[in-house]
Short mmCIF file of C-alpha atoms and ligand atoms in Angstrom, two decimals:
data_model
loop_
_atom_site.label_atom_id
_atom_site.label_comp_id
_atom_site.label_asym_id
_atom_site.label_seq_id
_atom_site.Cartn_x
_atom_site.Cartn_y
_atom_site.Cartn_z
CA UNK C 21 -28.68 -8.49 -28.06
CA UNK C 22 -32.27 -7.37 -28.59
CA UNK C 23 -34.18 -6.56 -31.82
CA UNK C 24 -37.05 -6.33 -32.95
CA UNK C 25 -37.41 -8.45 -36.87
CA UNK C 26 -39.43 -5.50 -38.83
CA UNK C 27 -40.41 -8.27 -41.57
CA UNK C 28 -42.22 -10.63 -39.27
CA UNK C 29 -43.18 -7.42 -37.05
CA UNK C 30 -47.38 -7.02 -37.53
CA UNK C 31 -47.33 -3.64 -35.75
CA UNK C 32 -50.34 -5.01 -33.22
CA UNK C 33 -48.30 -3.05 -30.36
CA UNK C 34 -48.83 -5.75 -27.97
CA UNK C 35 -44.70 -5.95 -26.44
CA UNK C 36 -44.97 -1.68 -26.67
CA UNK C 37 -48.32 -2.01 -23.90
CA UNK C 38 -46.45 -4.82 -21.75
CA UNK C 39 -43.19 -3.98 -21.74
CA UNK C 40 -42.31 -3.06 -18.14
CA UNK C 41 -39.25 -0.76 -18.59
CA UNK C 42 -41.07 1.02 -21.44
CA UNK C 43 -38.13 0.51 -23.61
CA UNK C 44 -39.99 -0.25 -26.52
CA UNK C 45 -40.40 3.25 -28.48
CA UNK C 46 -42.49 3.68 -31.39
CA UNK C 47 -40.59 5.47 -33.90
CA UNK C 48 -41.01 6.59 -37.87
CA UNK C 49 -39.09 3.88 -38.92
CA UNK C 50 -41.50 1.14 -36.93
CA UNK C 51 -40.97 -0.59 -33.45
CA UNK C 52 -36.99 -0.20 -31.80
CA UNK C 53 -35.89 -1.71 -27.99
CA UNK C 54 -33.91 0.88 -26.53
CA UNK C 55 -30.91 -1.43 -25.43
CA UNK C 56 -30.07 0.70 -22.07
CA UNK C 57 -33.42 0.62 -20.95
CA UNK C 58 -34.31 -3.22 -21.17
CA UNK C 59 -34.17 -5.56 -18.51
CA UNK C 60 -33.97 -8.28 -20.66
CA UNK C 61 -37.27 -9.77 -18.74
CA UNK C 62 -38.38 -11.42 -21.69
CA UNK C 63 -42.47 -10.52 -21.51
CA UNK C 64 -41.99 -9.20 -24.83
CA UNK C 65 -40.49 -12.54 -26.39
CA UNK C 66 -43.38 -14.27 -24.92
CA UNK C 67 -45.79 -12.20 -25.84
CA UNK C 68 -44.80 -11.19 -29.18
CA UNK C 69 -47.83 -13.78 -31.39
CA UNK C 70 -45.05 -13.44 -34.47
CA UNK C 71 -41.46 -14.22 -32.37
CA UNK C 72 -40.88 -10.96 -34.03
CA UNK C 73 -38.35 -10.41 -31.18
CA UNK C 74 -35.33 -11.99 -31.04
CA UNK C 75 -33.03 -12.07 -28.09
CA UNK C 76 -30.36 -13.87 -28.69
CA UNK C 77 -26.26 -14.94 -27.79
CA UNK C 78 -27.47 -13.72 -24.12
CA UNK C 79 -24.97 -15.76 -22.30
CA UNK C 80 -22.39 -14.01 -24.58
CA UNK C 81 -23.31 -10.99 -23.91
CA UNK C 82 -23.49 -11.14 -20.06
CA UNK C 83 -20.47 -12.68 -19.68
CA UNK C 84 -18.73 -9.30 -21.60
CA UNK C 85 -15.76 -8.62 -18.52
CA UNK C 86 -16.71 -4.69 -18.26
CA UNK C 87 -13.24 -4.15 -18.09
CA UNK C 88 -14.23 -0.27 -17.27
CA UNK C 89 -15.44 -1.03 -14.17
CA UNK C 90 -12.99 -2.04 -11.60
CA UNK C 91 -12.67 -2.61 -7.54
CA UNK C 92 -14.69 -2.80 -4.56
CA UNK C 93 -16.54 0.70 -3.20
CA UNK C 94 -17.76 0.58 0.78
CA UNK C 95 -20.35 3.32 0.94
CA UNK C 96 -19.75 4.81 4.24
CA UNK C 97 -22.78 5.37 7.12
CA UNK C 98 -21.92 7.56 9.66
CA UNK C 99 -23.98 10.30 11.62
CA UNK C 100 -22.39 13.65 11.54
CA UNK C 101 -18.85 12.55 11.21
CA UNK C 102 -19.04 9.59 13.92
CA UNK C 103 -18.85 6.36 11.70
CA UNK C 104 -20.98 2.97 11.94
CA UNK C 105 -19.79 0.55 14.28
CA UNK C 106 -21.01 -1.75 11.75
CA UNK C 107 -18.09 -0.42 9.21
CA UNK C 108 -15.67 -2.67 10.31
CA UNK C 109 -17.72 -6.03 9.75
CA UNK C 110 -17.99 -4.09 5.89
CA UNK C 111 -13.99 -3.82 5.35
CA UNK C 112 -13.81 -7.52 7.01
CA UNK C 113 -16.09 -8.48 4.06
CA UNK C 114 -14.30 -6.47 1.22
CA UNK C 115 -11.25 -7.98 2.36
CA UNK C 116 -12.41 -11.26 2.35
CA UNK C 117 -12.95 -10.49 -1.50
CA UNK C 118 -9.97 -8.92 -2.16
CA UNK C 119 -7.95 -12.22 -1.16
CA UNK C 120 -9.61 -13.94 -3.56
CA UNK C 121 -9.07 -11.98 -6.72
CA UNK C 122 -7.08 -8.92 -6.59
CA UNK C 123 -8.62 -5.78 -6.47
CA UNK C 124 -8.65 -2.38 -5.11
CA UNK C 125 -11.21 -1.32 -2.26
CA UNK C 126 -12.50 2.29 -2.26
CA UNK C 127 -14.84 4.28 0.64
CA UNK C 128 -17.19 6.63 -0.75
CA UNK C 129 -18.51 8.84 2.05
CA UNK C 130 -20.52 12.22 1.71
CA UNK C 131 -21.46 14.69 3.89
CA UNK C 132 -20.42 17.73 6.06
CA UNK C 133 -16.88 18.82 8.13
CA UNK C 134 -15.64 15.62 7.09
CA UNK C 135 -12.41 15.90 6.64
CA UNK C 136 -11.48 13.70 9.78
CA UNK C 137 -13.54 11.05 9.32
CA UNK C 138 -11.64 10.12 5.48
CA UNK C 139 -8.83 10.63 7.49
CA UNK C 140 -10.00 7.82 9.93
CA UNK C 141 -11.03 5.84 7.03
CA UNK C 142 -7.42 5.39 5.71
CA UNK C 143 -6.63 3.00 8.73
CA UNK C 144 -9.00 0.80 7.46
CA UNK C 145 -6.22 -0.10 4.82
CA UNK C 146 -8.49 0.97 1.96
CA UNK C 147 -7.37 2.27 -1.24
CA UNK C 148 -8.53 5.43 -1.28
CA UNK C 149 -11.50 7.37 0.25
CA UNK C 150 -13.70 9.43 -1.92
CA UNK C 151 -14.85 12.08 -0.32
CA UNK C 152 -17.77 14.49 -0.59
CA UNK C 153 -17.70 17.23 1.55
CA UNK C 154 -20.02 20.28 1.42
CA UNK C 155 -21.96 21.93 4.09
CA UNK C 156 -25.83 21.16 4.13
CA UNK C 157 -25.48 17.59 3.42
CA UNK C 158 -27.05 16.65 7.17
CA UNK C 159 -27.43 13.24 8.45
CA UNK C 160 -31.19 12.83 7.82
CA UNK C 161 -31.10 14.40 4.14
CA UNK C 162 -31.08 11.14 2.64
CA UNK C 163 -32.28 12.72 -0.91
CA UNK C 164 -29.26 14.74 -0.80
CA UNK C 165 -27.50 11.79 0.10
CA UNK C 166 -28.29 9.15 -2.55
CA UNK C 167 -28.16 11.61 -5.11
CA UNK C 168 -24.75 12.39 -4.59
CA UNK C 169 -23.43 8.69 -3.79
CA UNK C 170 -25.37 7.80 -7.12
CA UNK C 171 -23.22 10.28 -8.70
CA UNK C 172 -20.00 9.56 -7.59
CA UNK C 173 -20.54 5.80 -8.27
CA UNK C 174 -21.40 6.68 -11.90
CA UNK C 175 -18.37 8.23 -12.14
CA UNK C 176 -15.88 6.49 -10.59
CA UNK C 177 -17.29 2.99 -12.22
CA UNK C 178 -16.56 0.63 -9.47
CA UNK C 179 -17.45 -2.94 -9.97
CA UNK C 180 -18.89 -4.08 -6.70
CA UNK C 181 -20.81 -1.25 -4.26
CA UNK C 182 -21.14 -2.41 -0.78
CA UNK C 183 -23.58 -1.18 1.97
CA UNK C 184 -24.50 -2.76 5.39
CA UNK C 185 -28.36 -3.47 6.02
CA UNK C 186 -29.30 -0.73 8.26
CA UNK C 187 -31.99 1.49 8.66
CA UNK C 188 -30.35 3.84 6.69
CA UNK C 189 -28.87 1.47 4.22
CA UNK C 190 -32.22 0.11 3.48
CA UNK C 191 -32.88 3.84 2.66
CA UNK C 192 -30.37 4.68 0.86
CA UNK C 193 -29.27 1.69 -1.49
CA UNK C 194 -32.81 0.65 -3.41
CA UNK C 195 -33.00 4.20 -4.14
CA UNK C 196 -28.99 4.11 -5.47
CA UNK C 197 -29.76 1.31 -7.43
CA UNK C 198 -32.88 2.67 -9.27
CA UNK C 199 -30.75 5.87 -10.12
CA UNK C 200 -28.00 3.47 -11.52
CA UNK C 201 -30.12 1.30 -13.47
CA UNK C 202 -29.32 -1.60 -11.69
CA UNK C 203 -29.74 -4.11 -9.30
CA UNK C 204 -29.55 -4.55 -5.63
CA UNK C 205 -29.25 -7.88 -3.86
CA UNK C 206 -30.30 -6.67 -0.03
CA UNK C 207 -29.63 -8.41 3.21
CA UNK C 208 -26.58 -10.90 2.05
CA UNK C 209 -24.82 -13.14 4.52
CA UNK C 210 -22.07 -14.32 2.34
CA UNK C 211 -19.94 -12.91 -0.56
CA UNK C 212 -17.29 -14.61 -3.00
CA UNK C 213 -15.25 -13.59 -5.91
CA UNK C 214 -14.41 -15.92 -8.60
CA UNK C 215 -11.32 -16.14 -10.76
CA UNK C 216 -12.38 -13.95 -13.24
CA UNK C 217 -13.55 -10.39 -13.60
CA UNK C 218 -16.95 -9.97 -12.66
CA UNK C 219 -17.85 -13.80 -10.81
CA UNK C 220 -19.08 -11.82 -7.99
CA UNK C 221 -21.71 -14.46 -6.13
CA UNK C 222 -24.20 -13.19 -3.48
CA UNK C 223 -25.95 -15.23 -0.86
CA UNK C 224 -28.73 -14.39 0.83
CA UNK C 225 -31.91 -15.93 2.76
CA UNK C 226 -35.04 -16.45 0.45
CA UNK C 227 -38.59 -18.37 0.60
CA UNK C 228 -38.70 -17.31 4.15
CA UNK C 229 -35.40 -17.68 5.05
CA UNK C 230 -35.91 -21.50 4.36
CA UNK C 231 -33.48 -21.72 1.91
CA UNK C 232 -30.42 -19.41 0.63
CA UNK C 233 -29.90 -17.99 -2.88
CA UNK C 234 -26.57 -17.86 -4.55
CA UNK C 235 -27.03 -14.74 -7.26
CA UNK C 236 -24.87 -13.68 -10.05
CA UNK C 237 -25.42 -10.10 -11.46
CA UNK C 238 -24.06 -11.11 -14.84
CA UNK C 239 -25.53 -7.90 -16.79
CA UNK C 240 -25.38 -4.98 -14.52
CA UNK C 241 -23.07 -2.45 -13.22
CA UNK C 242 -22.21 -1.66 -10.29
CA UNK C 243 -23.11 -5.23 -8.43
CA UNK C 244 -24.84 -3.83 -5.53
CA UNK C 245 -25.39 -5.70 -2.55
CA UNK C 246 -25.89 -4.76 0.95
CA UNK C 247 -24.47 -6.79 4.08
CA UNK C 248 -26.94 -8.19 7.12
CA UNK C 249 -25.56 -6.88 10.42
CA UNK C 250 -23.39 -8.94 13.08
CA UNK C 251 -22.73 -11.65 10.11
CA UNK C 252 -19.06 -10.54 9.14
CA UNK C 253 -16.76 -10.22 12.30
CA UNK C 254 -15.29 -6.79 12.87
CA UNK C 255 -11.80 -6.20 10.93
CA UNK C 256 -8.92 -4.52 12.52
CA UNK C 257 -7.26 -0.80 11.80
CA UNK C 258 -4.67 -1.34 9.34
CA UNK C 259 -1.01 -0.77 11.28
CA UNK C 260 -0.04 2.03 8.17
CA UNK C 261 -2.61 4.06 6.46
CA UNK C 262 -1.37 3.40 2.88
CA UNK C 263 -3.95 5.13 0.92
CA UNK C 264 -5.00 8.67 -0.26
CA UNK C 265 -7.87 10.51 -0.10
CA UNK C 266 -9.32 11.85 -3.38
CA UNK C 267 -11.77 15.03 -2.54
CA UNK C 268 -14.45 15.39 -5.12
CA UNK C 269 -16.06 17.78 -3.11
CA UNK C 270 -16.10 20.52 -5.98
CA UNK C 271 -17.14 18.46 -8.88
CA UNK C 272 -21.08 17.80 -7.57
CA UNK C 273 -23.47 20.59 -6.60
CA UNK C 274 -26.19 19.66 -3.73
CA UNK C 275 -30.14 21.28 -3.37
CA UNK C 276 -31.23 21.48 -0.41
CA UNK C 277 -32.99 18.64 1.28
CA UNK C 278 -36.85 17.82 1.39
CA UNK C 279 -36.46 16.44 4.25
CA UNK C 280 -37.29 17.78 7.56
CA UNK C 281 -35.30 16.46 11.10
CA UNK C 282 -38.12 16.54 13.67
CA UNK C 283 -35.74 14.60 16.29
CA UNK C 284 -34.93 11.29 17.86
CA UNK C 285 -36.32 9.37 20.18
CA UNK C 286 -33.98 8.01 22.45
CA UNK C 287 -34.76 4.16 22.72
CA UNK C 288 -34.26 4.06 18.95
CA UNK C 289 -30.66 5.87 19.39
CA UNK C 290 -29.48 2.64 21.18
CA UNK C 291 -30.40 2.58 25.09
CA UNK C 292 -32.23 -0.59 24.48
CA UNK C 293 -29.76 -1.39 21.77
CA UNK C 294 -29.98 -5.47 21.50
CA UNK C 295 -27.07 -5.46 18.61
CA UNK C 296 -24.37 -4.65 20.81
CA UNK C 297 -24.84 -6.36 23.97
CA UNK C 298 -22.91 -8.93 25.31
CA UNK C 299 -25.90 -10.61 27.13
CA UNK C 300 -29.24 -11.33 25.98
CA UNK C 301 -32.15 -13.27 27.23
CA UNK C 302 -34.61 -13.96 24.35
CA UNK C 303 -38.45 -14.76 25.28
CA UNK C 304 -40.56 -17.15 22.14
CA UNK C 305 -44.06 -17.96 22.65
CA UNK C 306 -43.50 -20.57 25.69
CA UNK C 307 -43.78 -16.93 28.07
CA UNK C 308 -47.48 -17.12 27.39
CA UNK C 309 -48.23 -13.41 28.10
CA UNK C 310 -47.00 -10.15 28.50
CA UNK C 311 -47.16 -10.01 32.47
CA UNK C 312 -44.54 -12.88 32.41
CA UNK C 313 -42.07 -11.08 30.16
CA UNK C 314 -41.10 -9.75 34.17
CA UNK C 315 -39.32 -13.03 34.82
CA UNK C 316 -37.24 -12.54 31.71
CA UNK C 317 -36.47 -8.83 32.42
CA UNK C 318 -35.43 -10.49 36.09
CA UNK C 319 -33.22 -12.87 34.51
CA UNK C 320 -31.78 -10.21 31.96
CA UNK C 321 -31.45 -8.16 34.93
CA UNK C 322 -29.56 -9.94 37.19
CA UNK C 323 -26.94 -10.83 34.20
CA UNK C 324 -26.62 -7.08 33.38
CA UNK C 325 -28.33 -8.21 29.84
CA UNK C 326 -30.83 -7.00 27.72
CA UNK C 327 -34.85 -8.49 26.31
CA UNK C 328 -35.07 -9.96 22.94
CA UNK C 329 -38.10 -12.02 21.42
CA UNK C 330 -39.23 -13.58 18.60
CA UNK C 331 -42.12 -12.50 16.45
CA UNK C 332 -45.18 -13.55 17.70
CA UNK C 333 -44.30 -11.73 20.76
CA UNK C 334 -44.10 -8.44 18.82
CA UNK C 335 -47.04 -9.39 16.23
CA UNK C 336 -49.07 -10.19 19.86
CA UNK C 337 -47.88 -6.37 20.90
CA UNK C 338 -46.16 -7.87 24.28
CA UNK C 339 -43.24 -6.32 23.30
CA UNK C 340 -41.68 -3.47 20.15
CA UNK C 341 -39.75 -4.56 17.74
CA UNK C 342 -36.29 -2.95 18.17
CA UNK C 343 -36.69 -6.41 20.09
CA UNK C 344 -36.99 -8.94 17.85
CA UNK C 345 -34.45 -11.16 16.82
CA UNK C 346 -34.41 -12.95 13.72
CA UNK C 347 -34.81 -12.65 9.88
CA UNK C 348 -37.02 -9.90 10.07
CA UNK C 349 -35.74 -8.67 13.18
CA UNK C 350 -32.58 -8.20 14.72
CA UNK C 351 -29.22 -9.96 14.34
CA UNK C 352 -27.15 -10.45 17.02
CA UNK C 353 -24.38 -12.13 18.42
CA UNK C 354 -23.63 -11.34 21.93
CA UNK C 355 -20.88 -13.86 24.10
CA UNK C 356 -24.23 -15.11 25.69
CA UNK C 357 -27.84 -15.82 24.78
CA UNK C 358 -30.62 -17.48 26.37
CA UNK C 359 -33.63 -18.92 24.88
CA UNK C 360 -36.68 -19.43 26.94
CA UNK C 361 -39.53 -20.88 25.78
CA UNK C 362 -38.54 -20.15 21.87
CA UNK C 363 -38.48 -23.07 19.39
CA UNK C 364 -36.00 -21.77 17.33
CA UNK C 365 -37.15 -21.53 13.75
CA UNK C 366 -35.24 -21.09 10.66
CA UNK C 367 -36.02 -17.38 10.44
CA UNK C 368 -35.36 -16.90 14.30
CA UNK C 369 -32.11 -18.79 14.03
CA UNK C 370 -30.93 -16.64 11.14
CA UNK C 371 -30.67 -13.91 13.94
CA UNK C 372 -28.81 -15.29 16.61
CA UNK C 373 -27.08 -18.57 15.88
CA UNK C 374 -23.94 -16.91 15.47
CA UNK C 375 -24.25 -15.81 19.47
CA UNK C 376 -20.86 -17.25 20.85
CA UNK C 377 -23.17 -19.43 23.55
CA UNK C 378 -26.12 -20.35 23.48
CA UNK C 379 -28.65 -21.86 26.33
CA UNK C 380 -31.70 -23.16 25.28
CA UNK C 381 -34.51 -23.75 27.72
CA UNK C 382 -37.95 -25.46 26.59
CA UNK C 383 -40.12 -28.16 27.49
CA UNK C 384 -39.70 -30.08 24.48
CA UNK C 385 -36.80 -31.99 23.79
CA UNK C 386 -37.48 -32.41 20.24
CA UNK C 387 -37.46 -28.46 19.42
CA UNK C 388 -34.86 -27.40 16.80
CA UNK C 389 -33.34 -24.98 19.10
CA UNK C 390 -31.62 -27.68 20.90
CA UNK C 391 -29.93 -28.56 17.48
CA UNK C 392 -27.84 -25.66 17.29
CA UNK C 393 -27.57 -24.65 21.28
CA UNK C 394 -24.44 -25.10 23.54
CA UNK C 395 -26.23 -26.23 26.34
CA UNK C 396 -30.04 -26.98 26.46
CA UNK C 397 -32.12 -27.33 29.71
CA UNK C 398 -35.30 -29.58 29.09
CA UNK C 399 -37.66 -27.61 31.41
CA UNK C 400 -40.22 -25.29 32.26
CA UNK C 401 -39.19 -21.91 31.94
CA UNK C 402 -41.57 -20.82 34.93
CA UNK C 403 -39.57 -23.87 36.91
CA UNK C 404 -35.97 -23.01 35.57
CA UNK C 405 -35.16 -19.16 35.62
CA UNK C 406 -36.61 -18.86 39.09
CA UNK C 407 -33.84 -21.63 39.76
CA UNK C 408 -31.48 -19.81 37.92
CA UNK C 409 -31.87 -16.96 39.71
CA UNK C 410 -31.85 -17.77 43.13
CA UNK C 411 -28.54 -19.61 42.08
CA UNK C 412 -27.34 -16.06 41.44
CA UNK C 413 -28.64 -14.64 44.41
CA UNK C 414 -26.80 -17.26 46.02
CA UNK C 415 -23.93 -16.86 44.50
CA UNK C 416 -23.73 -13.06 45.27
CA UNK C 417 -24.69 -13.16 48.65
CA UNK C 418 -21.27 -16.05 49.03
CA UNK C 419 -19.44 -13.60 47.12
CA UNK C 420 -20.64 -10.69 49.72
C1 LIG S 647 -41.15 -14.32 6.41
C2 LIG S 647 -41.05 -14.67 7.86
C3 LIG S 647 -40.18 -13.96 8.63
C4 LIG S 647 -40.05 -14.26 10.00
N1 LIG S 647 -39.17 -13.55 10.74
C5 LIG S 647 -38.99 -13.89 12.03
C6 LIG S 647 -38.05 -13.20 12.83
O1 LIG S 647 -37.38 -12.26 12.40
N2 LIG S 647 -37.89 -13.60 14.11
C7 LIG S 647 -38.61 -14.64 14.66
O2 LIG S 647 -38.40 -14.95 15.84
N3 LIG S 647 -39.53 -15.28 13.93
C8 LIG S 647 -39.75 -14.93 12.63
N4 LIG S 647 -40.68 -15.58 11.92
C9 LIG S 647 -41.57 -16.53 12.61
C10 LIG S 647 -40.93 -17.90 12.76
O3 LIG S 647 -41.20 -18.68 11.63
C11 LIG S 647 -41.51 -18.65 13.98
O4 LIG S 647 -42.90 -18.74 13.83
C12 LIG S 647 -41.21 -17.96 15.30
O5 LIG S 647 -39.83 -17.71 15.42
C13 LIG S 647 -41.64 -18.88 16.43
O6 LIG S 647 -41.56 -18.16 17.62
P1 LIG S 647 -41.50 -18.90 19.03
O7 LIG S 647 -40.30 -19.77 19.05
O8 LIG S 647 -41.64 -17.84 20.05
O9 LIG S 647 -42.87 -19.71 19.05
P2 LIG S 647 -43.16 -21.25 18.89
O10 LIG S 647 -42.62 -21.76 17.62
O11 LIG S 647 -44.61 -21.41 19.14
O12 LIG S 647 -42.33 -21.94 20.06
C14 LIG S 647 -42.64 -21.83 21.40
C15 LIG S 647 -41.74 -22.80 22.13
O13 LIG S 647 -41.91 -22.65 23.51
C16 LIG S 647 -41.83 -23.92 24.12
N5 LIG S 647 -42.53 -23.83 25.40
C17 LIG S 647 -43.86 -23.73 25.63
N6 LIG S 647 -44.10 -23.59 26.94
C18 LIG S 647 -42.90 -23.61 27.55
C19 LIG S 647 -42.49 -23.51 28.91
N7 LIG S 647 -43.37 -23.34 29.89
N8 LIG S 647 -41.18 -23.58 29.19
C20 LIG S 647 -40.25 -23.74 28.20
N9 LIG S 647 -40.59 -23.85 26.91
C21 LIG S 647 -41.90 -23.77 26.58
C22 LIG S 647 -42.49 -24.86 23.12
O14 LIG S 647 -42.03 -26.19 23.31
C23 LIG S 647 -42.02 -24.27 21.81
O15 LIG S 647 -40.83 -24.89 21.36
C24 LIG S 647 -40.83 -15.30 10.57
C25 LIG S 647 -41.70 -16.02 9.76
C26 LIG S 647 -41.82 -15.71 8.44
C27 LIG S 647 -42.76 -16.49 7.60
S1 LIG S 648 -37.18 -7.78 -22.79
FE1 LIG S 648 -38.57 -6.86 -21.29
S2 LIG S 648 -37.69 -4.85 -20.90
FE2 LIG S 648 -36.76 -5.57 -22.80
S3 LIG S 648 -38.04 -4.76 -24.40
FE3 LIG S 648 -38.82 -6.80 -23.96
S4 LIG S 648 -40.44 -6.46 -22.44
FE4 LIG S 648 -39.22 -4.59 -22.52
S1 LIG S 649 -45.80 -7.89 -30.30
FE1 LIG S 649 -44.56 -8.58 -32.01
S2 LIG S 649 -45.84 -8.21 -33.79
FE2 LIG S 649 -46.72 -7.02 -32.13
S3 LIG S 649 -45.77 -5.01 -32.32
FE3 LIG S 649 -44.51 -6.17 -30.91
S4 LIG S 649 -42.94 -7.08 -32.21
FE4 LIG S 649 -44.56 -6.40 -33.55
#
């Protein structure tokens, strides 16, 4: 609860010029804090020089259960009707709430001729699919888009709204949050559910991915988070498809988009695709220059793997970065990945270290990358891979 004390109130205007929501109005009567509008930031406590404000029984108030909103709502990415491979690591994490409190798990997808795509979404064992299907909302019309997904979750009220942290999520989602009036913790590697309604506790890298914070969105509906790639493992089609799908297709209208789709270039649609290999060799600062990046590719090559690097490489512009692994980057987890020359920093690791092996190779024995690799080579790189890969050469020309 938020109110302004009229008695003590000196009219100086002071909260109505700070305020940041602009929820202070200035009204016949004197001063009034339009509840839905605050944040409950507090700049207007502190700056208030009579504590004409009060804001008190907080922690009451954000513990109130919303009992109106209820269940767990995947928004669905999916361009033109084929969905995101990364869907299934989404349902893997919904699940993973569901068992542990009880709760219903919705899809909301929107766009056009997409009738067998909710279909599709069924065997994912949600609850139901809510669907949004009108002709003109294309895959690049992302206004169209988060207008109608802010909609629909209005509407429909669910409790937790789940997205994964892709290009287009980190489109779509801020935007969906603004519209909603709430918040939206982005990139999270780890979700839990307490006991009762609402505990919903986010965790996600912060102060440079040195440390993680574990968030509570005690005062805001929906809790909005979305999901860092290639953290969740992939969940499997449900045997029976036990749920419906509810069309809502006629209740929303949809303008036309502002947006204009000029095309795509084709590394970007995945030929160099680093999330979805199965083999990567990574390059870190140890590779010295751009020309030697070649003895990577060879290595890479030979495996039938693809380049990553860290960041310097890409701040250096030896390499783009649809490369780069790491915090601000890439994650990945292919069965294999190689680190040459790469010390393996906190925001690096955050990007890889769930790669089912790992091979470290660097000169120092004391770099962190040895702490979480499955095998480490103390070496030069320049003395190693050419090692490596006349071992291979070897081995094919036996195998000949
Ligand atoms: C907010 C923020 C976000 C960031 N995001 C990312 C990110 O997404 N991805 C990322 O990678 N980094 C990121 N960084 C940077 C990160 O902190 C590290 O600086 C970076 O990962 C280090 O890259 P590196 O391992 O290539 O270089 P270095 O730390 O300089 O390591 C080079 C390594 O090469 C070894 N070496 C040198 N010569 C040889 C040789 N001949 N043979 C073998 N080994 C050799 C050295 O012993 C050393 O361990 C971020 C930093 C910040 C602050
Ligand atoms: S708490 Fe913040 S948002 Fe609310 S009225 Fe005061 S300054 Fe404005
Ligand atoms: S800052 Fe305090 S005294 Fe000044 S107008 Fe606001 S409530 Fe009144």
């Amino acid at each position: 609860m938020i109110r302004i004390d009229q008695e003590q109130c000196t009219y100086c205007l002071l909260c109505l010029k700070r305020c940041p929501a602009a929820a202070i109005k200035d009204e016949d009567e004197g001063l009034r804090i339009d509840v839905a509008a605050c944040t409950y930031c507090s700049v207007c406590t502190s700056c208030c020089p009579n504590q004409a404000i009060i804001m008190k029984d907080r922690a009451q108030e954000t513990r109130q259960p919303y009992p109106e909103h209820e269940g767990i709502c995947l928004v669905v990415e999916h361009a033109e009707g084929a969905l995101s491979s990364y869907f299934p690591e989404l349902v893997t994490a919904a699940k993973q709430l569901q068992a542990m409190r009880a709760q219903r798990i919705y899809a909301l997808v929107v766009g056009e001729r997409i009738e067998d795509l909710a279909q599709r979404l069924l065997q994912w064992g949600v609850d139901e699919v809510w669907m949004v299907n009108k002709p003109g909302i294309q895959r690049y019309a992302e206004d169209i888009h988060y207008n109608l997904i802010s909609a629909v979750l209005r509407d429909q009220r669910p409790s937790v709204v789940l997205g994964m942290a892709t290009a287009w999520g980190r489109s779509i989602f801020p935007r969906v949050a603004v519209r909603l009036r709430t918040g939206l913790c982005a990139d999270c590697i780890d979700l839990k559910m307490g006991p009762n309604h609402g505990d919903f506790i986010i965790t996600r890298p912060t102060q440079m991915g040195e440390q993680f914070a574990e968030i509570k969105i005690p005062a805001r509906r929906p809790q909005m988070a979305t999901v860092k790639t290639n953290f969740y493992s992939a969940a499997e089609t449900a045997h029976v498809a036990q749920g419906k799908i509810v069309d809502l297709s006629s209740l929303y209208s949809c303008s036309s988009s502002v947006l204009q789709f000029m095309g795509v270039i084709e590394e970007a649609a995945g030929k160099e695709n680093i999330e979805t290999t199965e083999i990567i060799v990574a390059a870190g600062r140890g590779i010295q220059n751009a020309d030697n990046l070649r003895l990577i590719y060879a290595l890479a090559d030979a495996l039938g793997g693809k380049v990553a690097v860290t960041r310097p490489l890409v701040e250096c512009g030896w390499m783009d970065s649809m490369h780069q692994v790491g915090l601000t980057g890439k994650m990945v987890k292919p069965k294999l990945y190689i680190a040459c020359g790469v010390s393996g920093a906190v925001q690096h690791k955050v990007g890889m270290h769930h790669s089912e092996t790992i091979i470290a190779i660097n000169t120092d024995r004391n770099a962190p990358i040895f702490d979480y690799s499955t095998y480490g080579i103390v070496g030069d790189l320049f003395t190693v891979i050419p090692e490596i890969l006349s071992a291979l050469n070897t081995v094919q020309e036996v195998g000949r």
